[in-house]
Amino acid sequence: MIDWSQCQEKDFSIVVDGEDIQQVGQTQLFPVRVFYKEETFAFMKSVPLRAEFYAQLRQRDDWKERLMEILKNRVREDIDEKIRSNRVGIDDKLELMAVGKNRIV
């Protein structure tokens, strides 16, 4: 189990299997597996890219490197959110939920 409160962004790596890429309408979906310290599976995320953009990207010589940069950036947002949300203790989360609930009338 991952202790998200002790994680840093640099501890994570991603793997994309090209055979699992799907086209849904005008969107390419990239299934990205995220690993903690290259060995522990953390989570999976489907990253969408417009099919037109992906086709244009593939015309570049460095398209694979650029694609991986894009996917890493999209996954980084999820990693940061998991780290942030797990730094708040359960008691604080419950208190925040109660305060929010009392505001709705």
PDB file of C-alpha atoms in Angstrom:
ATOM      1  CA  MET A   1       0.000   0.000   0.000  1.00  0.00           C
ATOM      2  CA  ILE A   2       1.238   3.481  -0.848  1.00  0.00           C
ATOM      3  CA  ASP A   3       1.543   6.074   1.897  1.00  0.00           C
ATOM      4  CA  TRP A   4       0.572   9.064  -0.253  1.00  0.00           C
ATOM      5  CA  SER A   5       1.452  11.529   2.485  1.00  0.00           C
ATOM      6  CA  GLN A   6       5.105  10.478   2.140  1.00  0.00           C
ATOM      7  CA  CYS A   7       5.242  10.488  -1.675  1.00  0.00           C
ATOM      8  CA  GLN A   8       6.935  12.911  -3.980  1.00  0.00           C
ATOM      9  CA  GLU A   9       6.125  13.456  -7.630  1.00  0.00           C
ATOM     10  CA  LYS A  10       9.557  12.197  -8.697  1.00  0.00           C
ATOM     11  CA  ASP A  11       8.797   8.771  -7.156  1.00  0.00           C
ATOM     12  CA  PHE A  12       6.344   7.938  -9.953  1.00  0.00           C
ATOM     13  CA  SER A  13       6.762   6.582 -13.471  1.00  0.00           C
ATOM     14  CA  ILE A  14       4.295   5.771 -16.236  1.00  0.00           C
ATOM     15  CA  VAL A  15       3.847   2.944 -18.717  1.00  0.00           C
ATOM     16  CA  VAL A  16       1.711   3.141 -21.858  1.00  0.00           C
ATOM     17  CA  ASP A  17       0.928   0.035 -23.888  1.00  0.00           C
ATOM     18  CA  GLY A  18       0.457   1.075 -27.514  1.00  0.00           C
ATOM     19  CA  GLU A  19      -1.794  -1.912 -28.213  1.00  0.00           C
ATOM     20  CA  ASP A  20      -4.355  -0.651 -25.698  1.00  0.00           C
ATOM     21  CA  ILE A  21      -4.798   2.797 -27.272  1.00  0.00           C
ATOM     22  CA  GLN A  22      -8.389   3.280 -28.415  1.00  0.00           C
ATOM     23  CA  GLN A  23     -10.101   5.747 -30.690  1.00  0.00           C
ATOM     24  CA  VAL A  24     -13.486   6.914 -29.445  1.00  0.00           C
ATOM     25  CA  GLY A  25     -15.077   9.354 -31.856  1.00  0.00           C
ATOM     26  CA  GLN A  26     -12.604  12.171 -32.414  1.00  0.00           C
ATOM     27  CA  THR A  27     -10.531  11.233 -29.358  1.00  0.00           C
ATOM     28  CA  GLN A  28      -7.591   8.914 -28.778  1.00  0.00           C
ATOM     29  CA  LEU A  29      -7.622   7.348 -25.307  1.00  0.00           C
ATOM     30  CA  PHE A  30      -4.248   6.396 -23.859  1.00  0.00           C
ATOM     31  CA  PRO A  31      -4.396   3.984 -20.921  1.00  0.00           C
ATOM     32  CA  VAL A  32      -1.580   5.056 -18.633  1.00  0.00           C
ATOM     33  CA  ARG A  33      -0.416   2.838 -15.784  1.00  0.00           C
ATOM     34  CA  VAL A  34       1.258   4.741 -12.971  1.00  0.00           C
ATOM     35  CA  PHE A  35       3.865   3.048 -10.782  1.00  0.00           C
ATOM     36  CA  TYR A  36       5.358   4.134  -7.482  1.00  0.00           C
ATOM     37  CA  LYS A  37       9.138   3.688  -7.390  1.00  0.00           C
ATOM     38  CA  GLU A  38       8.878   1.729 -10.657  1.00  0.00           C
ATOM     39  CA  GLU A  39       7.496  -1.390  -8.999  1.00  0.00           C
ATOM     40  CA  THR A  40       4.271  -0.744  -7.097  1.00  0.00           C
ATOM     41  CA  PHE A  41       1.154  -0.162  -9.190  1.00  0.00           C
ATOM     42  CA  ALA A  42      -0.435   3.095  -8.019  1.00  0.00           C
ATOM     43  CA  PHE A  43      -3.376   3.702 -10.385  1.00  0.00           C
ATOM     44  CA  MET A  44      -4.483   3.765 -13.986  1.00  0.00           C
ATOM     45  CA  LYS A  45      -5.744   6.769 -15.910  1.00  0.00           C
ATOM     46  CA  SER A  46      -7.167   7.117 -19.403  1.00  0.00           C
ATOM     47  CA  VAL A  47      -5.714  10.242 -20.958  1.00  0.00           C
ATOM     48  CA  PRO A  48      -7.696  11.662 -23.895  1.00  0.00           C
ATOM     49  CA  LEU A  49      -6.106  13.511 -26.812  1.00  0.00           C
ATOM     50  CA  ARG A  50      -7.897  14.853 -29.851  1.00  0.00           C
ATOM     51  CA  ALA A  51      -7.347  12.454 -32.752  1.00  0.00           C
ATOM     52  CA  GLU A  52      -6.427  15.360 -35.057  1.00  0.00           C
ATOM     53  CA  PHE A  53      -3.762  16.575 -32.620  1.00  0.00           C
ATOM     54  CA  TYR A  54      -2.385  13.048 -32.230  1.00  0.00           C
ATOM     55  CA  ALA A  55      -2.172  12.643 -36.032  1.00  0.00           C
ATOM     56  CA  GLN A  56      -0.276  15.937 -36.320  1.00  0.00           C
ATOM     57  CA  LEU A  57       2.002  14.991 -33.442  1.00  0.00           C
ATOM     58  CA  ARG A  58       2.942  11.715 -35.136  1.00  0.00           C
ATOM     59  CA  GLN A  59       4.341  13.658 -38.089  1.00  0.00           C
ATOM     60  CA  ARG A  60       7.176  14.955 -35.899  1.00  0.00           C
ATOM     61  CA  ASP A  61      10.432  13.062 -35.559  1.00  0.00           C
ATOM     62  CA  ASP A  62      10.293  13.335 -31.759  1.00  0.00           C
ATOM     63  CA  TRP A  63       6.601  12.449 -31.435  1.00  0.00           C
ATOM     64  CA  LYS A  64       7.077   9.620 -28.949  1.00  0.00           C
ATOM     65  CA  GLU A  65       9.069  11.780 -26.550  1.00  0.00           C
ATOM     66  CA  ARG A  66       6.548  14.627 -26.858  1.00  0.00           C
ATOM     67  CA  LEU A  67       3.636  12.265 -26.312  1.00  0.00           C
ATOM     68  CA  MET A  68       5.232  10.897 -23.146  1.00  0.00           C
ATOM     69  CA  GLU A  69       5.772  14.459 -21.869  1.00  0.00           C
ATOM     70  CA  ILE A  70       2.093  15.236 -22.450  1.00  0.00           C
ATOM     71  CA  LEU A  71       0.943  12.040 -20.735  1.00  0.00           C
ATOM     72  CA  LYS A  72       3.276  12.632 -17.773  1.00  0.00           C
ATOM     73  CA  ASN A  73       1.891  16.146 -17.353  1.00  0.00           C
ATOM     74  CA  ARG A  74      -1.697  14.913 -17.387  1.00  0.00           C
ATOM     75  CA  VAL A  75      -0.934  12.191 -14.844  1.00  0.00           C
ATOM     76  CA  ARG A  76       1.100  14.603 -12.688  1.00  0.00           C
ATOM     77  CA  GLU A  77      -2.112  16.483 -11.862  1.00  0.00           C
ATOM     78  CA  ASP A  78      -3.653  13.292 -10.449  1.00  0.00           C
ATOM     79  CA  ILE A  79      -0.519  12.443  -8.476  1.00  0.00           C
ATOM     80  CA  ASP A  80      -0.404  15.943  -6.973  1.00  0.00           C
ATOM     81  CA  GLU A  81      -4.080  15.713  -6.021  1.00  0.00           C
ATOM     82  CA  LYS A  82      -3.617  12.331  -4.323  1.00  0.00           C
ATOM     83  CA  ILE A  83      -0.607  13.617  -2.401  1.00  0.00           C
ATOM     84  CA  ARG A  84      -2.446  16.810  -1.325  1.00  0.00           C
ATOM     85  CA  SER A  85      -5.638  15.049  -0.283  1.00  0.00           C
ATOM     86  CA  ASN A  86      -3.771  12.485   1.804  1.00  0.00           C
ATOM     87  CA  ARG A  87      -1.824  15.094   3.742  1.00  0.00           C
ATOM     88  CA  VAL A  88      -5.080  16.152   5.364  1.00  0.00           C
ATOM     89  CA  GLY A  89      -6.033  13.819   8.219  1.00  0.00           C
ATOM     90  CA  ILE A  90      -9.358  11.983   8.301  1.00  0.00           C
ATOM     91  CA  ASP A  91     -10.603  14.067  11.238  1.00  0.00           C
ATOM     92  CA  ASP A  92      -9.921  17.278   9.332  1.00  0.00           C
ATOM     93  CA  LYS A  93     -11.661  15.867   6.237  1.00  0.00           C
ATOM     94  CA  LEU A  94     -14.751  14.977   8.286  1.00  0.00           C
ATOM     95  CA  GLU A  95     -14.796  18.437   9.842  1.00  0.00           C
ATOM     96  CA  LEU A  96     -14.550  20.085   6.408  1.00  0.00           C
ATOM     97  CA  MET A  97     -17.409  17.926   5.147  1.00  0.00           C
ATOM     98  CA  ALA A  98     -19.563  18.869   8.140  1.00  0.00           C
ATOM     99  CA  VAL A  99     -18.887  22.583   7.642  1.00  0.00           C
ATOM    100  CA  GLY A 100     -19.784  22.289   3.966  1.00  0.00           C
ATOM    101  CA  LYS A 101     -22.966  20.392   4.811  1.00  0.00           C
ATOM    102  CA  ASN A 102     -24.104  23.083   7.252  1.00  0.00           C
ATOM    103  CA  ARG A 103     -23.796  25.758   4.585  1.00  0.00           C
ATOM    104  CA  ILE A 104     -26.363  24.103   2.337  1.00  0.00           C
ATOM    105  CA  VAL A 105     -29.836  25.107   3.464  1.00  0.00           C
TER     106      VAL A 105
END
